């Protein structure tokens, strides 16, 4: 069965600190996709990144970076030099390729609070 | 912004009533998925529509039903509302060119059942 675990319920940092959000997943499929979404207080889920199971290269986009390690089933997200606007709930999600349809399985989310 | 719109923004119903939520997908997208997000939880997959047919469903009872129209917009219907149905309902659209497609979410409809 698919499962995504985000063990950090809430993280508080001061602006300009670096912060890493952890994500551990479980799947029996060899082909799958991992995602990160941001949910600001407005409620809309904002897509950040998609990564497939065959691409373990780390990715950097501005202040954001992602570390995908199949050996530990982890897909961690780091924000460098955090800003107040980064305050939101962040969700990691998993999608398997063998179900015949696109179903996202989400973790419970990590609330990030960045104070000035 | 994703171009996915949902209506209404907020809704208050009483137990036992029926509700219809609406979603317009992003231009060029032919697949719509619905999720329920209870307070403090991650979204839970309800079902997905492709070419006007339900092609996947999560662990939700039959009183949750849906429709997809020729223009790819969609409705979520919930009958016999229960208190536990209070949640944020999110619609996501994607382009079904495979299983790699990213789902883009709308702003959600917050349903309160009293």
PDB file of C-alpha atoms in Angstrom, chain A residues 38-115:
ATOM      1  CA  UNK A  38       2.509  24.311  -0.840  1.00  0.00           C
ATOM      2  CA  UNK A  39      -0.764  25.309   0.819  1.00  0.00           C
ATOM      3  CA  UNK A  40      -0.870  28.936   1.963  1.00  0.00           C
ATOM      4  CA  UNK A  41      -3.671  30.120   4.280  1.00  0.00           C
ATOM      5  CA  UNK A  42      -5.875  30.770   1.242  1.00  0.00           C
ATOM      6  CA  UNK A  43      -6.197  26.990   0.875  1.00  0.00           C
ATOM      7  CA  UNK A  44      -5.138  26.438  -2.715  1.00  0.00           C
ATOM      8  CA  UNK A  45      -2.513  23.748  -3.235  1.00  0.00           C
ATOM      9  CA  UNK A  46       0.388  25.158  -5.228  1.00  0.00           C
ATOM     10  CA  UNK A  47       2.507  22.705  -7.209  1.00  0.00           C
ATOM     11  CA  UNK A  48       6.240  22.952  -6.496  1.00  0.00           C
ATOM     12  CA  UNK A  49       7.940  19.923  -8.020  1.00  0.00           C
ATOM     13  CA  UNK A  50       7.421  16.493  -9.575  1.00  0.00           C
ATOM     14  CA  UNK A  51      10.062  13.787  -9.629  1.00  0.00           C
ATOM     15  CA  UNK A  52       9.850  10.287 -11.143  1.00  0.00           C
ATOM     16  CA  UNK A  53      11.344   7.205  -9.552  1.00  0.00           C
ATOM     17  CA  UNK A  54      14.023   6.835 -12.204  1.00  0.00           C
ATOM     18  CA  UNK A  55      15.483  10.276 -11.705  1.00  0.00           C
ATOM     19  CA  UNK A  56      17.419  10.582  -8.475  1.00  0.00           C
ATOM     20  CA  UNK A  57      19.160  13.782  -9.407  1.00  0.00           C
ATOM     21  CA  UNK A  58      18.724  16.505  -6.864  1.00  0.00           C
ATOM     22  CA  UNK A  59      17.044  19.640  -8.082  1.00  0.00           C
ATOM     23  CA  UNK A  60      17.471  23.279  -7.212  1.00  0.00           C
ATOM     24  CA  UNK A  61      15.071  26.065  -8.065  1.00  0.00           C
ATOM     25  CA  UNK A  62      16.045  29.384  -6.584  1.00  0.00           C
ATOM     26  CA  UNK A  63      15.923  29.057  -2.805  1.00  0.00           C
ATOM     27  CA  UNK A  64      14.266  25.644  -3.049  1.00  0.00           C
ATOM     28  CA  UNK A  65      16.077  22.332  -3.370  1.00  0.00           C
ATOM     29  CA  UNK A  66      15.003  18.725  -3.247  1.00  0.00           C
ATOM     30  CA  UNK A  67      16.943  15.611  -2.248  1.00  0.00           C
ATOM     31  CA  UNK A  68      15.550  12.309  -3.573  1.00  0.00           C
ATOM     32  CA  UNK A  69      17.089   9.122  -2.167  1.00  0.00           C
ATOM     33  CA  UNK A  70      15.526   5.820  -3.205  1.00  0.00           C
ATOM     34  CA  UNK A  71      17.761   3.884  -0.800  1.00  0.00           C
ATOM     35  CA  UNK A  72      16.006   5.525   2.153  1.00  0.00           C
ATOM     36  CA  UNK A  73      12.667   6.177   0.395  1.00  0.00           C
ATOM     37  CA  UNK A  74      12.962   9.855   1.146  1.00  0.00           C
ATOM     38  CA  UNK A  75      12.231  13.023  -0.786  1.00  0.00           C
ATOM     39  CA  UNK A  76      13.257  15.948   1.382  1.00  0.00           C
ATOM     40  CA  UNK A  77      12.700  19.620   0.661  1.00  0.00           C
ATOM     41  CA  UNK A  78      15.040  22.401   1.749  1.00  0.00           C
ATOM     42  CA  UNK A  79      14.322  26.113   1.753  1.00  0.00           C
ATOM     43  CA  UNK A  80      17.438  28.223   1.920  1.00  0.00           C
ATOM     44  CA  UNK A  81      17.319  31.666   3.522  1.00  0.00           C
ATOM     45  CA  UNK A  82      13.660  31.341   4.461  1.00  0.00           C
ATOM     46  CA  UNK A  83      11.295  34.281   4.117  1.00  0.00           C
ATOM     47  CA  UNK A  84       8.028  35.173   5.825  1.00  0.00           C
ATOM     48  CA  UNK A  85       6.198  34.430   2.559  1.00  0.00           C
ATOM     49  CA  UNK A  86       7.343  30.812   2.863  1.00  0.00           C
ATOM     50  CA  UNK A  87       4.975  30.349   5.803  1.00  0.00           C
ATOM     51  CA  UNK A  88       2.486  27.694   4.741  1.00  0.00           C
ATOM     52  CA  UNK A  89       1.658  24.018   5.055  1.00  0.00           C
ATOM     53  CA  UNK A  90       3.785  21.849   2.793  1.00  0.00           C
ATOM     54  CA  UNK A  91       2.585  18.483   1.531  1.00  0.00           C
ATOM     55  CA  UNK A  92       4.556  15.647   0.045  1.00  0.00           C
ATOM     56  CA  UNK A  93       2.584  13.297  -2.224  1.00  0.00           C
ATOM     57  CA  UNK A  94       3.054  10.012  -4.087  1.00  0.00           C
ATOM     58  CA  UNK A  95       1.448   8.747  -7.279  1.00  0.00           C
ATOM     59  CA  UNK A  96       1.876   5.224  -8.608  1.00  0.00           C
ATOM     60  CA  UNK A  97       1.858   4.412 -12.309  1.00  0.00           C
ATOM     61  CA  UNK A  98       0.080   1.052 -12.256  1.00  0.00           C
ATOM     62  CA  UNK A  99      -3.350   2.005 -10.982  1.00  0.00           C
ATOM     63  CA  UNK A 100      -4.851   3.070 -14.296  1.00  0.00           C
ATOM     64  CA  UNK A 101      -5.599   6.499 -12.979  1.00  0.00           C
ATOM     65  CA  UNK A 102      -3.759   9.359 -11.346  1.00  0.00           C
ATOM     66  CA  UNK A 103      -4.257   9.244  -7.599  1.00  0.00           C
ATOM     67  CA  UNK A 104      -2.194  11.363  -5.271  1.00  0.00           C
ATOM     68  CA  UNK A 105      -1.552  10.031  -1.782  1.00  0.00           C
ATOM     69  CA  UNK A 106      -0.621  12.875   0.538  1.00  0.00           C
ATOM     70  CA  UNK A 107       1.217  13.052   3.810  1.00  0.00           C
ATOM     71  CA  UNK A 108      -0.305  14.919   6.722  1.00  0.00           C
ATOM     72  CA  UNK A 109       1.716  18.020   5.939  1.00  0.00           C
ATOM     73  CA  UNK A 110       4.291  20.148   7.738  1.00  0.00           C
ATOM     74  CA  UNK A 111       3.328  23.621   8.870  1.00  0.00           C
ATOM     75  CA  UNK A 112       6.209  26.044   8.424  1.00  0.00           C
ATOM     76  CA  UNK A 113       6.164  29.291  10.370  1.00  0.00           C
ATOM     77  CA  UNK A 114       8.773  31.856   9.396  1.00  0.00           C
ATOM     78  CA  UNK A 115       8.964  34.822  11.717  1.00  0.00           C
TER      79      UNK A 115
END
